[in-house]
Tab-separated table of C-alpha atoms in Angstrom:
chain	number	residue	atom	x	y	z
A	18	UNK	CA	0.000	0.000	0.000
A	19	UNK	CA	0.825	3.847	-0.324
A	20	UNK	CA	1.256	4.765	2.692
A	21	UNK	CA	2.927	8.493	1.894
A	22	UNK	CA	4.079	10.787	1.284
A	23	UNK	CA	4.810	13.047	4.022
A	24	UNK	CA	7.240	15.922	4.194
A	25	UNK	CA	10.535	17.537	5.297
A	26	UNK	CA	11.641	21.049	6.366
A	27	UNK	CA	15.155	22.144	6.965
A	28	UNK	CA	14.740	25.096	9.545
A	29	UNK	CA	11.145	26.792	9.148
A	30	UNK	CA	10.218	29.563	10.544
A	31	UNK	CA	7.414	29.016	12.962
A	32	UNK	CA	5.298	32.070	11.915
A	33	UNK	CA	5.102	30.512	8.342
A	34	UNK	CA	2.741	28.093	10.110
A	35	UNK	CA	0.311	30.862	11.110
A	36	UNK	CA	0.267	32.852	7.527
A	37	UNK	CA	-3.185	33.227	6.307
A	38	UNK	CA	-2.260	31.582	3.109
A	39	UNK	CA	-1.147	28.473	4.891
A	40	UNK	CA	-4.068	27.997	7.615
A	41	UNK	CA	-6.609	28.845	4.267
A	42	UNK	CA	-4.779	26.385	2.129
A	43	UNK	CA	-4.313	23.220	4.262
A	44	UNK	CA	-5.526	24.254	7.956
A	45	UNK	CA	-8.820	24.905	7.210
A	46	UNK	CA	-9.091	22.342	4.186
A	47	UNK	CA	-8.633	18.554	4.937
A	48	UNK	CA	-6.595	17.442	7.692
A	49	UNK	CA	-2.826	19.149	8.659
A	50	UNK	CA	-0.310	17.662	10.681
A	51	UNK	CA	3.099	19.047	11.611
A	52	UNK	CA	5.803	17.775	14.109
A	53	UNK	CA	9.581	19.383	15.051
A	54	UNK	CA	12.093	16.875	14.051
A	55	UNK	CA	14.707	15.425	16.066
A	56	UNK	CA	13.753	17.552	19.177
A	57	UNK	CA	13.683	16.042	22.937
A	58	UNK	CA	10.690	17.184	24.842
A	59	UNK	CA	12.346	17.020	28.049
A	60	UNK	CA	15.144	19.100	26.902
A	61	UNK	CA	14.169	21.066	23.994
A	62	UNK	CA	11.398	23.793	22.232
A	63	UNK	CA	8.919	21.297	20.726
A	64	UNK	CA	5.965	21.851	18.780
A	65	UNK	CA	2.634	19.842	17.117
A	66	UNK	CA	-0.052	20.837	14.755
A	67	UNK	CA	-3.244	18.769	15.137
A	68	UNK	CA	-5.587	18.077	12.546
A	69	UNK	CA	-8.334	20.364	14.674
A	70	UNK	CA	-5.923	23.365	13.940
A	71	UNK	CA	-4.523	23.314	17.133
A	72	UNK	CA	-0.983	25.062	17.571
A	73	UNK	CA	1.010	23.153	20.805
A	74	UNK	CA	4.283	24.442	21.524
A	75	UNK	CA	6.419	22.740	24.288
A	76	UNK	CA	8.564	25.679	25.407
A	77	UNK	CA	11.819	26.107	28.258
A	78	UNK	CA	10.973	28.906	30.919
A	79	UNK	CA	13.350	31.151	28.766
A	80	UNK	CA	11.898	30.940	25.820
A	81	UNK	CA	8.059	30.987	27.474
A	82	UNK	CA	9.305	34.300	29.055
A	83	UNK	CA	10.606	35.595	25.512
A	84	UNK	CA	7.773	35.256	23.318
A	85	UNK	CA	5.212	36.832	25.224
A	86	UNK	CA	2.461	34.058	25.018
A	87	UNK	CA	-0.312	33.068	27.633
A	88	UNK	CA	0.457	29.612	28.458
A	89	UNK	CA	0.781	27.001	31.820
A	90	UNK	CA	3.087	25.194	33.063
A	91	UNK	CA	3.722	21.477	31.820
A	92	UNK	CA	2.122	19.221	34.291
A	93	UNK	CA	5.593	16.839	34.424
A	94	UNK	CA	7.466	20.012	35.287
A	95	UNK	CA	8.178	18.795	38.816
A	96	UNK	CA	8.340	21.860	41.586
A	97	UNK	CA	10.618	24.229	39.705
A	98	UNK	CA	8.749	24.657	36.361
A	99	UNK	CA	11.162	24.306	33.460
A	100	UNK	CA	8.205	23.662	30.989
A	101	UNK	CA	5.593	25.174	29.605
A	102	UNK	CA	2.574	24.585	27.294
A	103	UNK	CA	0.880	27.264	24.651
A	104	UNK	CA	-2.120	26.040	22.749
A	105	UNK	CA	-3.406	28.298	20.025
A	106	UNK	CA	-6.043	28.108	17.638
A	107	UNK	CA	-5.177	28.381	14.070
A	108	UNK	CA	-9.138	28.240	13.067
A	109	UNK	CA	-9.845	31.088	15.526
A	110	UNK	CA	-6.435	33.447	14.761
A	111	UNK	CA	-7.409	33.620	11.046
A	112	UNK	CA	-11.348	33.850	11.606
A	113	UNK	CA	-10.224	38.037	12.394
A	114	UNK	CA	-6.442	38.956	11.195
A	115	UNK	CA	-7.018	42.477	12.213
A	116	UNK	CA	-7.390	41.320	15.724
A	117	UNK	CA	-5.018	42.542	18.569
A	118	UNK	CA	-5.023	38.326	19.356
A	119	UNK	CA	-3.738	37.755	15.919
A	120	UNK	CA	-1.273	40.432	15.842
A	121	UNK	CA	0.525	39.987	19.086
A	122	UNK	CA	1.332	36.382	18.203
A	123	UNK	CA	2.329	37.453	14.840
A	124	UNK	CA	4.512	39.633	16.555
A	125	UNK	CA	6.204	37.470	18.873
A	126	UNK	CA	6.893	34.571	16.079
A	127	UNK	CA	8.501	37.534	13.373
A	128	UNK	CA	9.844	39.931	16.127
A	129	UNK	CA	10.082	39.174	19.430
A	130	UNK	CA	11.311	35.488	19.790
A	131	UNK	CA	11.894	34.215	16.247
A	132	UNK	CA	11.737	30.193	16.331
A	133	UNK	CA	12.652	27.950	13.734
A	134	UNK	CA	12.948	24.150	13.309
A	135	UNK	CA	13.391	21.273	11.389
A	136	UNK	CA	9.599	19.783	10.841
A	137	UNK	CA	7.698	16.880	9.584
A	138	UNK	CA	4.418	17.852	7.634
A	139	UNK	CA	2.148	15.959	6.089
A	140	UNK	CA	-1.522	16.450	4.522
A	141	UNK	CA	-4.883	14.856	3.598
A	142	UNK	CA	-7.398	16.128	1.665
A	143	UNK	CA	-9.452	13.615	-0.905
A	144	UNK	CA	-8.717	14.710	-4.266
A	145	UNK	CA	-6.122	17.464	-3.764
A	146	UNK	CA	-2.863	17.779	-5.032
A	147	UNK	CA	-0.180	16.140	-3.270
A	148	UNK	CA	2.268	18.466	-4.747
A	149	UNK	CA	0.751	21.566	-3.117
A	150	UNK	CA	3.066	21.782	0.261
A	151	UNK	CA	5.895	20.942	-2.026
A	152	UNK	CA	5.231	24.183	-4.106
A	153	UNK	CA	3.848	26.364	-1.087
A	154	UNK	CA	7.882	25.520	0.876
A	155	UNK	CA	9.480	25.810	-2.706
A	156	UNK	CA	11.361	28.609	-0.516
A	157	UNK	CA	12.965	26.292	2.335
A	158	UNK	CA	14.324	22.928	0.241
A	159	UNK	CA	11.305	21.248	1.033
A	160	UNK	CA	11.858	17.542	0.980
A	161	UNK	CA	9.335	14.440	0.095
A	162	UNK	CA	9.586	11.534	1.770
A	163	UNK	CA	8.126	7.893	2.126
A	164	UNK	CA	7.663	5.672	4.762
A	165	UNK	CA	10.182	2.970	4.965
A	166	UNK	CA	8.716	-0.749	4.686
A	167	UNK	CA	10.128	-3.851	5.834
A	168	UNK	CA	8.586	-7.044	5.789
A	169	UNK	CA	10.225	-10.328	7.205
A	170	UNK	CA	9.177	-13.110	7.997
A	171	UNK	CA	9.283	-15.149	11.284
A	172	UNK	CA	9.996	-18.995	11.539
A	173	UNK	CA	8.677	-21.777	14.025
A	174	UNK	CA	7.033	-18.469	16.353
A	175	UNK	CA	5.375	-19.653	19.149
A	176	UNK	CA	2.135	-17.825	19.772
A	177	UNK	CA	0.088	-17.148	22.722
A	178	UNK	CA	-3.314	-18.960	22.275
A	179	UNK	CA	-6.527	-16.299	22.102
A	180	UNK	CA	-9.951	-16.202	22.183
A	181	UNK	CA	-12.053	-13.110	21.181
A	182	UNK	CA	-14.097	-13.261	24.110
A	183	UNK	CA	-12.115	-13.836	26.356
A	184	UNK	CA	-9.717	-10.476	26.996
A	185	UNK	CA	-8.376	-11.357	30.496
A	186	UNK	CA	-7.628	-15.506	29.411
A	187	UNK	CA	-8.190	-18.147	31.337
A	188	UNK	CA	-5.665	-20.287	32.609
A	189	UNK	CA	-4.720	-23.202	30.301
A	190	UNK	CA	-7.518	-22.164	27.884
A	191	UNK	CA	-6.605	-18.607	26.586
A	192	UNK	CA	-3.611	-15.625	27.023
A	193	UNK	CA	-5.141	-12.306	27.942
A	194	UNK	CA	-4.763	-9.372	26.247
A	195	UNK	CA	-1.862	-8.219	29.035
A	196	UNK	CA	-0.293	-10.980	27.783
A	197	UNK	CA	-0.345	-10.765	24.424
A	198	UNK	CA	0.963	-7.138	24.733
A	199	UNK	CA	4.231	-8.433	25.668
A	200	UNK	CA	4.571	-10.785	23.860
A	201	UNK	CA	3.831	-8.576	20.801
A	202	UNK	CA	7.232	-6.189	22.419
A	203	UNK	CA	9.356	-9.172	22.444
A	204	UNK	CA	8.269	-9.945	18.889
A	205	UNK	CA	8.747	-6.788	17.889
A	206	UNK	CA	12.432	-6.445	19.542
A	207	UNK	CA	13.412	-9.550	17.809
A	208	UNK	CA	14.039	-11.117	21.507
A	209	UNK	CA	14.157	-14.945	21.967
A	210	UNK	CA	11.230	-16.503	23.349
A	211	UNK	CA	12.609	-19.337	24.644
A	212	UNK	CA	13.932	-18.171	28.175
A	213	UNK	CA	17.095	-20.380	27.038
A	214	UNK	CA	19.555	-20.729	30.877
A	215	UNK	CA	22.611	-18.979	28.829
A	216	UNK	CA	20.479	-16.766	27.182
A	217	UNK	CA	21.534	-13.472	29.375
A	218	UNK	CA	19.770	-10.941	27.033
A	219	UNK	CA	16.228	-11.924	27.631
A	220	UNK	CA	14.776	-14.419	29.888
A	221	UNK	CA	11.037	-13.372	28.705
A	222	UNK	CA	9.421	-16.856	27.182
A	223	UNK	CA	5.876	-17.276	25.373
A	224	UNK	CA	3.074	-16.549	27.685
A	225	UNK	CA	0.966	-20.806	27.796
A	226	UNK	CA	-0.980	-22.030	26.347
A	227	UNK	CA	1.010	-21.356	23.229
A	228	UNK	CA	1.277	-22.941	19.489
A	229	UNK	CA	4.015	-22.869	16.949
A	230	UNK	CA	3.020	-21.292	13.396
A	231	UNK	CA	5.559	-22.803	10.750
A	232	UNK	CA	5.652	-18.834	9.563
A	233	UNK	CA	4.605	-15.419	10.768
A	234	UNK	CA	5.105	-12.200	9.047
A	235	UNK	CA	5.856	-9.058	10.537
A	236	UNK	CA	5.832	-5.904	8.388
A	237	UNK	CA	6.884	-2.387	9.746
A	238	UNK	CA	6.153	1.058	8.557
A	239	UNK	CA	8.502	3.704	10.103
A	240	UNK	CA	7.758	7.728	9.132
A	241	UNK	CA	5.242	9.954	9.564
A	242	UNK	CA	2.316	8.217	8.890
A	243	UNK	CA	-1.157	9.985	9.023
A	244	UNK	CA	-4.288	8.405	10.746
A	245	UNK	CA	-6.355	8.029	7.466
A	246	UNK	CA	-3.679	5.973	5.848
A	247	UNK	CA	-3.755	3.816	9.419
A	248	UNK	CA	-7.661	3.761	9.018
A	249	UNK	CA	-6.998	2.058	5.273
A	250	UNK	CA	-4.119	-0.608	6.826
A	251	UNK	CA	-6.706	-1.374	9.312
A	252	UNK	CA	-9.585	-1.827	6.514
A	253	UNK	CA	-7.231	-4.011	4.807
A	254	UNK	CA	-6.330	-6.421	7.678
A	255	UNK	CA	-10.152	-7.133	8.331
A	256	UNK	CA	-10.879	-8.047	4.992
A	257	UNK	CA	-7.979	-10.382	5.077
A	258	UNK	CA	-10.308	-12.894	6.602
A	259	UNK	CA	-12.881	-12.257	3.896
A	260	UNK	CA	-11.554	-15.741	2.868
A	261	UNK	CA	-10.886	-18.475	5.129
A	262	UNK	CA	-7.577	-18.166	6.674
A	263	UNK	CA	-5.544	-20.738	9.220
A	264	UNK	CA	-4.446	-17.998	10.987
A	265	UNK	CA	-6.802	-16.531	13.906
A	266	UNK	CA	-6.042	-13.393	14.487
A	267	UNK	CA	-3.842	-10.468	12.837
A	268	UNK	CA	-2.293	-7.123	14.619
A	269	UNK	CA	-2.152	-3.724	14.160
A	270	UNK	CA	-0.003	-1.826	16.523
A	271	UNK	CA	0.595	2.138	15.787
A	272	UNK	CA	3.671	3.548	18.181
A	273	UNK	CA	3.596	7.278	18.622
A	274	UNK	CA	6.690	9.717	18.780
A	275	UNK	CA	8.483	9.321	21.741
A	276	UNK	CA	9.135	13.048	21.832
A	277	UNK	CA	5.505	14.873	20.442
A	278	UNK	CA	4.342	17.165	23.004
A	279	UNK	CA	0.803	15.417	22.623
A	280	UNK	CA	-0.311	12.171	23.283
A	281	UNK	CA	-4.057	11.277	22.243
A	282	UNK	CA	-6.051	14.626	21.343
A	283	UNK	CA	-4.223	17.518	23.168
A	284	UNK	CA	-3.353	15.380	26.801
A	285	UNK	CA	0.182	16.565	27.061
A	286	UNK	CA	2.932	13.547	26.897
A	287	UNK	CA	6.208	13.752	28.827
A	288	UNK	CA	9.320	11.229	27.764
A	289	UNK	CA	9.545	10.192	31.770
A	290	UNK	CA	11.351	6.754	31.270
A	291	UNK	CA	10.898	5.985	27.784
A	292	UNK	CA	8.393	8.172	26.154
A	293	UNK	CA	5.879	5.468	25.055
A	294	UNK	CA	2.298	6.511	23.585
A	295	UNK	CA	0.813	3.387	21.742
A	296	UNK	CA	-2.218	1.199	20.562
A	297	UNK	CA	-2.708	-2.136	19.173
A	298	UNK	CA	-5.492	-3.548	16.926
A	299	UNK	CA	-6.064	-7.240	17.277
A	300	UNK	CA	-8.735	-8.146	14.693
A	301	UNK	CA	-10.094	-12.180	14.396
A	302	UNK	CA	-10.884	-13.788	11.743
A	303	UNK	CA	-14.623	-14.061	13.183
A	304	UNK	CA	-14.457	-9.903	12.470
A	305	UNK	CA	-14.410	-9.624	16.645
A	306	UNK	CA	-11.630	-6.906	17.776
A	307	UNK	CA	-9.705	-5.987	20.733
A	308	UNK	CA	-8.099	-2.355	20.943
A	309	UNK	CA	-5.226	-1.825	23.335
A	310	UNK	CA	-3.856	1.572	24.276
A	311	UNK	CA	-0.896	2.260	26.645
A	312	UNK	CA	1.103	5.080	27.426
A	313	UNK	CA	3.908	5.747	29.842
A	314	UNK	CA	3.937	6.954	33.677
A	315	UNK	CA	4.154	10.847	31.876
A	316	UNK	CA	1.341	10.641	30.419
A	317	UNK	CA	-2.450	10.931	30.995
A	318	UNK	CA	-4.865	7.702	30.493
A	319	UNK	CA	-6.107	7.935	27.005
A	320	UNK	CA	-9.699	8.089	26.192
């Protein structure tokens, strides 16, 4: 599948982000997403654009201080706030341009406290151009980009045993879905499953009851991948079972940016330990579903 493109910025300005032209062209129309690029939140300015037109920036107390903004602090700030979050509304700024609102943080993006970073952009809009954030960067060595796939597959895996109805198991019948998340990590991080005595790397085995499939495949997607092209991979692995299959189930699991200064919707998300934001699909062939979401101790629960 196509899952791109997306795009790359070489130090924008953040004020071209609240342009009229920009919030007209692909704020207001279809859905716009932007993230800074190889920025820490714990450590560095950070910012998101959500596809509700929502400007977050993840600012240092110097920086807060310097542009002038009405923000609060981060709520993983600890008691001397170093951190601090300003949310503004793209949809509402360019509703009035002429408005003292519009003008002050103008002002502080062009004037006072002039920020620029390296970002990842991306767009949706059914039926538009894909070339039209290439032309409207022309200026700053815009850059496309695709997703990177790699797909491998897995001999003699052994398998936790499920059961659509059952999501917590039940013991020698059926892993839980606990479980299976684990499991899914070790997969994932190409650890043995064997819990092998000289194995000193990993001592994490197959949650029972288990079975060994002669082959798995794992595929992985790594870039900047937009939720409507997530919506399509998901649409695809149901109708994998349009036809009967020996497999019984298939998994989905989307891992967000360790450093985005939003988890799900605008809940803030802290790196704390490791920065984790994710959820996983598990669709049966019988069309069931589970949905699994986890995030890390900086985080709040998601929806």
């Amino acid at each position: 599948m196509k899952t791109g493109p997306y795009y790359f910025v070489k130090d924008l300005p953040l004020h071209e982000l609240i342009t009229h032209e920009f919030i007209n062209t692909f704020v207001k129309k279809g859905s716009c997403y932007a993230l800074t690029y190889n920025t820490n939140i714990d450590e560095d300015n950070t910012v998101a654009l959500l596809p509700n037109g929502k400007l977050i920036l993840s600012l240092d107390k110097d920086t807060y201080e310097e542009t002038g903004l009405q923000g609060r602090p981060s709520q993983y700030s600890g008691r001397k706030v170093m951190k601090f979050i300003v949310s503004i509304d793209l949809m509402d700024l360019a509703s009035n341009l002429d408005s003292k609102k519009y003008g002050r943080v103008s002002w502080s993006f062009k004037e006072k406290k002039p920020l620029k970073f390296d970002f990842l952009l991306a767009w949706h809009q059914t039926g538009a151009e894909e070339s039209a954030m290439m032309s409207h960067f022309s200026d700053y060595g815009i850059q496309e980009r695709q997703p990177d796939v790699v797909l491998g597959a897995v001999a003699e895996l052994r398998c936790p045993v499920l059961r659509s109805g059952q999501l917590r198991g039940e013991p020698g019948a059926a892993c839980g879905a606990r479980e299976l998340l684990d499991w899914l990590g070790a997969v994932f991080s190409h650890a043995e499953l064997n819990n092998e005595p000289n194995n000193f790397i990993s001592t994490y085995c197959c949650p029972q009851p288990s079975t060994v499939v002669a082959k798995a495949y794992l595929c992985t997607i790594t870039g900047f991948i937009l939720p409507e092209k997530i919506h399509l991979l998901l649409e695809q692995l149901r109708h994998y079972f349009d036809e009967p299959k020996l497999a019984p189930w298939v998994t989905l699991s989307v891992q967000g940016f360790a450093d985005s200064p939003v988890s799900w919707r605008e809940n803030e998300h802290g790196f704390g330990k490791g920065g984790e934001h994710l959820y996983n699909f598990v669709i049966f062939s019988n069309q069931d579903y589970w949905l699994q979401m986890a995030v890390g101790a900086d985080d709040d629960c998601p929806p």
